[in-house]
Coordinates of C-alpha atoms in Angstrom, one line a residue:
V1 CA 3.4 1.5 -4.1
N2 CA 6.0 2.4 -1.6
A3 CA 9.3 4.3 -1.7
I4 CA 11.4 1.2 -2.3
D5 CA 9.3 0.3 -5.2
T6 CA 9.6 3.8 -6.7
S7 CA 13.3 3.7 -6.3
C8 CA 13.5 0.3 -8.1
A9 CA 11.2 1.6 -10.8
H10 CA 13.6 4.5 -11.5
L11 CA 16.5 2.1 -11.9
R12 CA 14.5 -0.3 -14.1
V13 CA 12.8 2.4 -16.3
P14 CA 14.9 5.5 -16.1
T15 CA 13.4 8.7 -17.5
L16 CA 15.9 8.6 -20.4
L17 CA 14.6 5.2 -21.5
T18 CA 12.7 6.7 -24.4
D19 CA 13.1 7.8 -28.0
L20 CA 15.0 11.0 -28.9
Y21 CA 12.1 12.5 -30.9
Q22 CA 10.1 12.7 -27.6
F23 CA 12.6 15.4 -26.5
T24 CA 12.7 17.2 -29.9
M25 CA 8.9 17.4 -29.9
A26 CA 8.9 18.5 -26.2
Y27 CA 11.4 21.3 -27.0
A28 CA 9.3 22.4 -30.0
Y29 CA 6.2 22.5 -27.8
W30 CA 8.1 24.5 -25.2
R31 CA 9.7 26.8 -27.7
S32 CA 6.2 27.7 -29.1
G33 CA 4.7 28.1 -25.6
R34 CA 2.4 25.1 -26.0
H35 CA 4.0 22.8 -23.5
N36 CA 1.4 23.3 -20.8
E37 CA -1.7 22.9 -23.0
P38 CA -4.0 20.2 -21.7
A39 CA -3.8 17.1 -23.8
V40 CA -5.1 13.6 -23.8
F41 CA -3.6 10.4 -25.3
E42 CA -5.0 6.9 -25.6
L43 CA -3.1 3.6 -25.5
F44 CA -4.6 0.6 -27.4
F45 CA -3.7 -2.2 -29.8
R46 CA -5.2 -2.7 -33.2
D47 CA -5.4 -6.5 -33.5
N48 CA -6.0 -9.3 -30.9
P49 CA -2.7 -11.3 -30.5
F50 CA -1.9 -14.9 -31.6
G51 CA -4.8 -14.9 -34.1
G52 CA -7.2 -15.2 -31.1
G53 CA -10.1 -13.1 -29.9
F54 CA -8.8 -11.5 -26.7
S55 CA -5.9 -10.2 -24.8
L56 CA -5.1 -9.7 -21.1
F57 CA -4.1 -6.1 -20.2
S58 CA -1.0 -6.0 -18.0
G59 CA 1.7 -3.6 -17.0
M60 CA -0.4 -1.0 -15.3
H61 CA 1.3 -1.4 -11.9
D62 CA 4.7 -0.8 -13.6
C63 CA 3.3 2.3 -15.3
L64 CA 2.2 3.7 -12.0
L65 CA 5.7 3.2 -10.5
F66 CA 7.2 4.9 -13.5
L67 CA 4.9 7.9 -13.2
Q68 CA 5.7 8.3 -9.6
S69 CA 9.5 8.1 -10.2
F70 CA 9.5 10.4 -13.3
R71 CA 12.3 12.9 -12.8
F72 CA 15.3 14.2 -14.7
T73 CA 18.5 14.2 -12.8
D74 CA 21.3 16.7 -13.4
E75 CA 23.2 13.9 -15.1
D76 CA 20.2 13.2 -17.4
V77 CA 19.9 16.9 -18.3
E78 CA 23.6 17.2 -19.1
Y79 CA 23.5 14.2 -21.4
L80 CA 20.5 15.7 -23.2
R81 CA 22.3 18.9 -23.6
S82 CA 25.1 17.0 -25.4
V83 CA 22.8 15.2 -27.8
L84 CA 20.2 17.9 -28.7
P85 CA 21.2 20.5 -31.3
P86 CA 23.6 23.1 -30.0
A87 CA 21.1 25.9 -30.7
T88 CA 18.7 24.5 -28.1
D89 CA 17.7 27.2 -25.7
P90 CA 19.5 26.6 -22.3
A91 CA 16.3 27.5 -20.5
F92 CA 14.7 24.3 -21.9
F93 CA 17.1 22.2 -19.8
L94 CA 16.0 24.1 -16.6
F95 CA 12.4 23.3 -17.6
L96 CA 13.3 19.6 -17.9
R97 CA 15.0 19.6 -14.5
E98 CA 11.8 20.7 -12.8
L99 CA 9.4 18.3 -14.7
D100 CA 7.4 15.6 -12.9
C101 CA 4.0 13.9 -13.3
S102 CA 2.1 15.9 -10.7
G103 CA -0.1 17.2 -13.5
V104 CA -0.8 13.9 -15.1
T105 CA -4.0 11.8 -14.7
L106 CA -4.1 8.2 -15.7
H107 CA -7.3 6.2 -16.3
S108 CA -6.7 2.5 -16.9
V109 CA -8.3 -0.9 -17.2
P110 CA -7.4 -3.0 -14.1
E111 CA -4.4 -5.3 -14.3
G112 CA -5.3 -8.7 -15.8
T113 CA -8.6 -7.6 -17.4
V114 CA -9.7 -9.4 -20.6
V115 CA -9.5 -6.7 -23.3
F116 CA -10.0 -6.4 -27.0
A117 CA -8.6 -4.7 -30.1
R118 CA -9.3 -1.0 -30.6
V119 CA -10.6 -0.4 -27.0
P120 CA -8.6 2.3 -25.3
L121 CA -6.9 0.6 -22.4
M122 CA -5.3 3.7 -20.9
E123 CA -6.1 7.4 -21.1
V124 CA -3.2 9.7 -20.2
S125 CA -4.0 13.4 -19.7
G126 CA -1.9 16.3 -18.6
P127 CA 0.4 19.0 -19.9
L128 CA 1.2 18.4 -23.6
A129 CA 5.0 18.2 -23.3
V130 CA 4.9 15.8 -20.3
V131 CA 2.3 13.3 -21.7
Q132 CA 4.3 13.3 -24.9
L133 CA 7.5 12.4 -23.1
L134 CA 5.7 9.5 -21.5
E135 CA 4.7 7.7 -24.7
T136 CA 7.6 5.4 -25.4
S137 CA 8.1 4.3 -21.8
L138 CA 4.4 3.5 -21.2
L139 CA 4.3 1.5 -24.5
C140 CA 7.4 -0.4 -23.4
L141 CA 5.9 -1.3 -20.1
V142 CA 2.5 -2.4 -21.5
N143 CA 3.3 -4.0 -24.8
Y144 CA 5.4 -7.0 -23.7
A145 CA 3.6 -7.4 -20.3
S146 CA 0.2 -7.7 -22.0
L147 CA 1.5 -10.0 -24.8
V148 CA 3.2 -12.5 -22.5
C149 CA 0.3 -12.4 -20.0
S150 CA -2.1 -13.1 -22.9
N151 CA 0.2 -15.9 -24.1
A152 CA 0.2 -17.4 -20.6
A153 CA -3.6 -17.3 -20.6
R154 CA -3.7 -19.2 -23.9
F155 CA -1.4 -21.9 -22.3
R156 CA -3.7 -22.0 -19.3
L157 CA -6.8 -22.5 -21.5
A158 CA -5.0 -25.2 -23.5
A159 CA -3.8 -27.0 -20.3
G160 CA -7.2 -26.9 -18.6
S161 CA -7.7 -26.3 -14.9
R162 CA -6.4 -29.6 -13.6
R163 CA -2.7 -29.2 -14.3
K164 CA -0.4 -26.8 -12.6
L165 CA 1.9 -24.7 -14.8
L166 CA 5.5 -23.7 -14.1
E167 CA 7.1 -20.8 -15.9
M168 CA 10.8 -21.6 -16.5
G169 CA 11.8 -19.3 -19.3
L170 CA 14.4 -17.1 -17.7
R171 CA 17.4 -18.5 -19.6
R172 CA 15.6 -18.0 -22.9
A173 CA 14.0 -14.6 -22.2
Q174 CA 14.9 -11.3 -23.8
G175 CA 17.4 -10.2 -21.2
P176 CA 17.1 -9.9 -17.4
D177 CA 14.2 -7.4 -17.5
G178 CA 12.3 -9.5 -20.1
G179 CA 12.8 -12.5 -17.8
L180 CA 11.4 -10.7 -14.8
T181 CA 8.5 -9.2 -16.8
A182 CA 7.7 -12.7 -18.1
S183 CA 7.7 -14.3 -14.7
R184 CA 5.5 -11.6 -13.2
Y185 CA 2.9 -11.5 -15.9
T186 CA 2.7 -15.2 -16.8
Y187 CA 1.6 -15.5 -13.2
V188 CA -1.1 -12.9 -13.7
G189 CA -2.0 -14.9 -16.9
G190 CA -2.7 -18.1 -15.0
F191 CA 0.6 -19.9 -14.3
D192 CA 1.1 -21.3 -10.8
M193 CA 4.8 -21.0 -10.2
T194 CA 8.1 -19.7 -11.6
S195 CA 11.7 -21.0 -11.6
N196 CA 12.8 -17.4 -11.4
V197 CA 14.1 -16.7 -7.8
Q198 CA 14.4 -13.0 -8.3
A199 CA 10.7 -12.8 -9.4
G200 CA 9.7 -14.8 -6.3
F201 CA 11.7 -12.3 -4.2
L202 CA 10.3 -9.2 -5.8
F203 CA 6.7 -10.2 -6.5
G204 CA 5.9 -13.0 -4.1
I205 CA 5.4 -15.6 -6.8
P206 CA 5.7 -19.2 -5.7
V207 CA 9.1 -20.6 -6.9
A208 CA 9.9 -24.2 -7.8
G209 CA 12.8 -26.3 -9.0
T210 CA 14.9 -29.3 -8.1
M211 CA 17.7 -30.6 -10.3
A212 CA 19.1 -30.5 -13.9
H213 CA 20.7 -33.3 -15.9
S214 CA 24.1 -31.9 -15.1
Y215 CA 23.6 -32.8 -11.4
V216 CA 22.8 -36.4 -12.4
T217 CA 25.6 -36.8 -14.9
S218 CA 28.1 -35.3 -12.4
F219 CA 28.0 -38.6 -10.4
S220 CA 29.5 -41.9 -11.6
S221 CA 29.5 -44.3 -8.6
L222 CA 27.9 -44.8 -5.2
E223 CA 31.2 -44.0 -3.6
E224 CA 30.5 -40.3 -4.3
V225 CA 27.5 -40.3 -2.0
W226 CA 28.2 -38.6 1.3
P227 CA 27.1 -39.0 3.9
Q228 CA 26.0 -42.5 3.2
V229 CA 23.8 -42.7 6.3
M230 CA 20.5 -41.0 7.2
A231 CA 18.2 -40.9 10.2
A232 CA 14.5 -41.6 10.0
N233 CA 12.3 -38.6 10.2
G234 CA 12.2 -37.4 13.8
D235 CA 14.8 -40.0 14.9
H236 CA 18.5 -39.7 15.7
D237 CA 19.8 -43.1 14.8
N238 CA 21.5 -43.2 11.4
I239 CA 20.7 -45.9 8.9
D240 CA 22.9 -47.1 6.0
L241 CA 20.9 -45.5 3.1
I242 CA 22.8 -47.1 0.3
S243 CA 22.2 -50.6 1.7
L244 CA 18.6 -49.8 2.3
T245 CA 18.1 -48.5 -1.2
K246 CA 19.9 -51.4 -2.8
G247 CA 17.5 -53.7 -1.1
W248 CA 14.5 -51.7 -2.4
L249 CA 16.1 -51.6 -5.9
G250 CA 16.2 -55.4 -6.0
R251 CA 12.6 -55.7 -5.0
V252 CA 11.5 -53.1 -7.6
C253 CA 13.5 -54.9 -10.3
E254 CA 11.8 -58.2 -9.3
L255 CA 8.4 -56.6 -9.3
L256 CA 8.9 -55.1 -12.8
G257 CA 11.0 -57.8 -14.3
A258 CA 13.8 -55.4 -15.0
E259 CA 17.4 -56.1 -15.6
S260 CA 19.5 -54.7 -12.8
G261 CA 22.6 -54.6 -15.1
K262 CA 21.1 -51.8 -17.2
I263 CA 20.7 -49.5 -14.2
H264 CA 23.2 -46.5 -14.2
E265 CA 25.0 -46.4 -10.8
G266 CA 26.0 -42.7 -11.2
E267 CA 22.3 -41.8 -11.6
L268 CA 21.4 -43.8 -8.4
A269 CA 24.2 -42.0 -6.6
A270 CA 22.9 -38.6 -7.7
F271 CA 19.4 -39.5 -6.6
L272 CA 20.6 -40.7 -3.2
S273 CA 22.8 -37.6 -2.7
Y274 CA 19.9 -35.3 -3.5
A275 CA 17.5 -37.2 -1.3
I276 CA 19.8 -36.9 1.6
A277 CA 20.0 -33.2 1.1
Y278 CA 16.2 -32.7 0.5
P279 CA 14.2 -35.7 1.8
H280 CA 11.0 -33.8 1.7
N281 CA 11.6 -32.2 -1.7
F282 CA 12.9 -35.2 -3.7
L283 CA 11.8 -34.7 -7.4
P284 CA 14.6 -35.8 -9.8
V285 CA 14.8 -35.7 -13.6
I286 CA 14.7 -39.3 -14.6
D287 CA 15.6 -39.3 -18.4
S288 CA 19.3 -38.6 -18.2
Y289 CA 20.0 -42.1 -19.4
S290 CA 16.9 -44.2 -19.8
V291 CA 13.5 -43.7 -18.1
T292 CA 12.4 -47.3 -18.1
C293 CA 15.7 -49.1 -17.8
S294 CA 17.3 -46.8 -15.2
G295 CA 15.8 -43.5 -14.1
L296 CA 12.4 -44.8 -13.0
L297 CA 13.8 -47.8 -11.2
N298 CA 16.4 -45.7 -9.4
F299 CA 13.7 -43.2 -8.4
C300 CA 11.4 -45.9 -7.0
A301 CA 14.2 -47.4 -4.9
V302 CA 15.2 -44.1 -3.4
A303 CA 11.6 -43.0 -2.9
L304 CA 10.7 -46.3 -1.2
S305 CA 13.6 -45.8 1.1
L306 CA 12.4 -42.3 2.0
F307 CA 8.9 -43.6 2.7
E308 CA 10.4 -46.3 5.0
L309 CA 12.2 -43.5 6.8
E310 CA 8.9 -41.6 7.1
Y311 CA 9.8 -38.8 4.6
S312 CA 7.6 -37.8 1.7
P313 CA 9.2 -37.6 -1.8
L314 CA 7.4 -35.4 -4.4
G315 CA 7.7 -37.1 -7.7
V316 CA 9.6 -37.1 -11.0
R317 CA 10.4 -34.9 -14.0
L318 CA 10.3 -36.0 -17.6
D319 CA 12.2 -33.9 -20.1
S320 CA 12.5 -35.7 -23.4
G321 CA 10.7 -38.2 -25.6
D322 CA 7.0 -38.9 -25.7
L323 CA 5.9 -37.3 -22.5
C324 CA 2.3 -38.6 -22.6
R325 CA 3.4 -42.2 -23.2
Q326 CA 6.1 -42.1 -20.6
S327 CA 3.9 -40.5 -18.0
V328 CA 1.4 -43.3 -18.4
E329 CA 4.1 -45.9 -17.9
V330 CA 5.5 -44.0 -14.9
R331 CA 2.1 -43.8 -13.2
H332 CA 1.5 -47.5 -13.9
V333 CA 4.8 -48.3 -12.0
F334 CA 3.8 -46.0 -9.2
R335 CA 0.5 -47.8 -8.8
L336 CA 2.2 -51.2 -8.8
C337 CA 4.6 -50.1 -6.1
S338 CA 1.8 -48.6 -4.1
E339 CA -0.1 -51.9 -4.2
Q340 CA 2.8 -54.2 -3.8
F341 CA 4.5 -52.4 -0.9
S342 CA 1.3 -51.0 0.7
I343 CA 2.2 -47.3 0.4
P344 CA -1.0 -45.5 -0.8
A345 CA 0.8 -42.2 -1.3
F346 CA 3.1 -43.7 -3.9
Q347 CA 0.5 -43.8 -6.6
S348 CA -0.2 -40.1 -6.4
L349 CA 3.4 -38.8 -6.7
L350 CA 3.8 -35.9 -9.1
I351 CA 4.8 -36.3 -12.7
V352 CA 6.2 -33.1 -14.2
G353 CA 6.7 -32.7 -18.0
T354 CA 9.2 -30.2 -19.4
N355 CA 10.1 -30.7 -23.1
N356 CA 10.0 -27.6 -25.3
I357 CA 6.3 -27.2 -24.6
S358 CA 4.3 -25.0 -27.1
E359 CA 0.7 -24.0 -27.0
Y360 CA 0.0 -26.6 -29.6
S361 CA 1.7 -29.4 -27.7
M362 CA -0.1 -28.3 -24.6
A363 CA -3.4 -28.7 -26.3
E364 CA -2.3 -32.1 -27.6
L365 CA -1.9 -33.2 -24.0
N366 CA -5.7 -33.0 -23.6
K367 CA -6.2 -35.2 -26.6
K368 CA -3.9 -38.1 -25.5
E369 CA -3.9 -40.3 -22.5
N370 CA -1.4 -39.0 -20.0
E371 CA -0.7 -38.7 -16.3
I372 CA 1.2 -35.3 -16.3
D373 CA 0.3 -33.2 -13.2
V374 CA 2.6 -30.2 -13.8
V375 CA 3.9 -28.8 -17.0
G376 CA 7.0 -26.6 -17.2
V377 CA 7.0 -24.1 -20.1
G378 CA 10.0 -21.9 -21.1
T379 CA 11.0 -20.8 -24.6
H380 CA 7.6 -20.7 -26.4
L381 CA 6.0 -18.9 -23.4
V382 CA 8.4 -16.1 -22.6
T383 CA 9.5 -15.4 -26.2
C384 CA 5.9 -15.4 -27.5
T385 CA 7.1 -17.4 -30.5
R386 CA 3.9 -17.1 -32.5
Q387 CA 3.8 -13.3 -32.3
P388 CA 6.7 -11.0 -31.4
S389 CA 4.8 -7.9 -30.4
L390 CA 1.3 -6.8 -29.4
G391 CA 1.6 -3.6 -31.3
C392 CA 0.2 -1.1 -28.8
V393 CA 0.0 2.5 -29.9
Y394 CA -0.3 5.8 -28.1
K395 CA -2.4 8.4 -30.0
L396 CA -3.4 12.0 -29.4
V397 CA -7.2 12.4 -29.2
E398 CA -7.6 15.8 -27.6
V399 CA -5.8 19.1 -27.1
R400 CA -7.2 22.2 -25.3
G401 CA -10.5 20.4 -25.2
S402 CA -10.6 20.0 -29.0
P403 CA -10.8 16.5 -30.5
R404 CA -7.8 15.3 -32.6
M405 CA -7.9 12.6 -35.3
K406 CA -5.2 10.9 -37.3
F407 CA -6.1 10.2 -40.9
S408 CA -4.1 7.7 -42.9
E409 CA -3.6 6.2 -46.3
D410 CA -4.3 3.0 -44.4
P411 CA -7.9 3.2 -42.9
E412 CA -6.9 0.7 -40.2
K413 CA -4.5 3.3 -38.8
S414 CA -7.0 6.1 -38.5
T415 CA -7.9 7.0 -35.0
V416 CA -11.2 7.8 -33.3
P417 CA -11.1 11.4 -32.1
G418 CA -12.2 12.8 -28.7
R419 CA -12.0 11.8 -25.1
K420 CA -13.9 8.6 -24.4
A421 CA -15.6 6.5 -21.7
V422 CA -15.5 2.7 -22.1
Y423 CA -18.3 0.5 -20.8
R424 CA -18.6 -3.2 -20.6
M425 CA -22.0 -4.6 -21.3
L426 CA -23.1 -7.8 -19.6
D427 CA -26.0 -10.2 -20.3
T428 CA -28.6 -11.6 -17.9
E429 CA -26.1 -14.2 -16.6
G430 CA -23.5 -11.6 -15.9
H431 CA -21.3 -12.5 -18.9
P432 CA -19.7 -9.7 -20.9
F433 CA -20.7 -9.6 -24.5
L434 CA -19.7 -6.1 -25.8
D435 CA -17.4 -3.1 -25.0
L436 CA -19.0 0.2 -25.8
L437 CA -17.0 3.4 -26.5
C438 CA -18.7 6.7 -25.9
L439 CA -17.5 10.3 -25.9
C440 CA -17.1 11.5 -22.3
E441 CA -19.8 14.0 -22.6
E442 CA -22.4 11.5 -23.8
P443 CA -24.7 10.0 -21.2
A444 CA -23.6 6.6 -19.8
P445 CA -25.6 3.5 -21.0
K446 CA -28.1 2.1 -18.6
A447 CA -29.0 -1.4 -17.7
C448 CA -32.1 -2.7 -19.4
V449 CA -32.2 0.3 -21.8
A450 CA -31.6 -0.3 -25.5
V451 CA -28.7 1.6 -27.1
R452 CA -27.8 1.9 -30.8
C453 CA -24.1 1.5 -31.6
H454 CA -21.7 1.3 -34.6
P455 CA -18.7 -1.0 -35.1
V456 CA -15.4 0.7 -34.8
V457 CA -14.1 -1.0 -37.9
G458 CA -15.7 -2.8 -40.8
N459 CA -18.9 -2.2 -42.7
K460 CA -21.3 -3.7 -40.3
T461 CA -24.5 -1.9 -39.8
C462 CA -25.7 -0.1 -36.7
Q463 CA -26.8 -2.5 -34.0
S464 CA -29.3 -2.1 -31.1
I465 CA -28.3 -3.8 -27.8
T466 CA -29.9 -4.0 -24.4
P467 CA -27.5 -4.8 -21.6
S468 CA -28.7 -6.4 -18.3
Q469 CA -25.7 -4.8 -16.5
V470 CA -23.2 -2.0 -17.4
S471 CA -19.8 -1.5 -15.8
C472 CA -17.2 1.2 -16.4
L473 CA -14.1 -0.5 -17.8
R474 CA -11.5 2.1 -16.9
L475 CA -10.8 3.6 -13.5
E476 CA -8.8 6.6 -12.4
V477 CA -5.6 5.1 -11.0
Y478 CA -3.2 8.1 -10.9
T479 CA -3.8 11.8 -10.3
K480 CA -1.8 14.8 -8.9
G481 CA 1.4 12.8 -8.6
Q482 CA -0.2 10.0 -6.5
V483 CA -1.7 6.6 -7.0
S484 CA -5.4 7.1 -6.5
L485 CA -6.5 3.5 -7.0
L486 CA -4.4 0.3 -7.2
D487 CA -6.7 -2.6 -7.9
P488 CA -5.5 -6.1 -7.0
V489 CA -4.2 -8.1 -9.8
Q490 CA -6.8 -10.2 -11.5
H491 CA -5.3 -13.7 -11.5
T492 CA -6.8 -15.8 -14.2
H493 CA -6.3 -19.4 -13.2
T494 CA -10.0 -20.3 -13.7
S495 CA -11.2 -17.5 -16.0
Q496 CA -12.3 -18.5 -19.5
P497 CA -12.0 -15.5 -21.9
E498 CA -14.4 -15.7 -24.7
D499 CA -13.2 -15.3 -28.3
D500 CA -16.2 -13.6 -29.7
W501 CA -16.9 -10.4 -27.8
P502 CA -17.2 -7.7 -30.5
P503 CA -15.8 -4.4 -29.3
L504 CA -17.8 -1.5 -30.6

């Protein structure tokens, strides 16, 4: 967490990005002399998202940047002076001008950890007025990040480990910040790449992308291809690429028994133009007109030309229709070309599928025969179509060392009082099977020693468990105005979260 990051955090999550009632409460605390009382809040969610059994905790890194940059400028204070009641004591605004998070301590689950409902993910302690003012911003930073990260993990589980996943939802995301957050935390959740260039720049995520249908449809004839010549890889002698490709196109049509009259010349021109620009990154979308009658034939002709010139094309993208069926047909043609023209690499060219993919359609890919290597996901991933919010809450559990509890007409909204420690219990094979909440003053559970525990919700009876290993789930990550521990992001490409760990 460096100075540049902190500056960017202040621009992205300014201190005024909160609810007005945080300031009215802070003023009331200050007016009554309670603003510096030590207080503890917990951040958690009540139900596992998407009807599943787990979530992935994310957003902790952004929270740390926010805490480090937490300051009120003169301009901030003047605006607050204009919106708070006129009777507000002027000295309160001087108090705000001096506020920072130097007295705040944050304990948090590491980024990317598998977590469950009702387990406190963050514990925020410090002066009452300050930790109250942090509520809305911390919830904003954690709620969507954890939700979209969890959604990405579900897509990863549905896709399996073989396929690569490309996040491409920026154009459908909830604004620029939502797009950046989605790109960052879908990567944490198991995606391999993003189409979002800014996310690649800021976070080091691999970026990918080639062409859209508009590029293909912008061409109408081979006369628009320029230059029309190309040198072989490592050579300086130019070759007439159009003539070379026409020759290959005839051979491909003969091999497949295709009608050359149905091939769209503008599409071939687009492919040639792009191949000249990117001979090592040639991966066109082939369904602008017809996959089998035009797009696939044009691709094969151009790709075979590139192979002859000692370049390595990448593959094709399918963006409409029955992706599974089409991918099988495309792979079959790739194999035929590989065998007929003695180019082994041709049969292993990539096939990318990008057609409004949902978690359900991703799971269907595993049930049908298909040859898709990479799946691009946009709308259903970044908008979290199946569930719009994780519903994280931020609840007071202690003031001046005294536990605090919220009672409610709805028992589900009642809180568990007191400052807590959170332990993850593991079995003999090292697999986690239960999260245990204890008051901080209680002794920590020990490996191979039985402990009796009660479910947080429901009418289940007390249980006795004996863990083989015990780990502390939360770590101190921020204290005295400084990041004290920043764990590496837990990337979950190969993790398999279980749906049946009961948090207690």
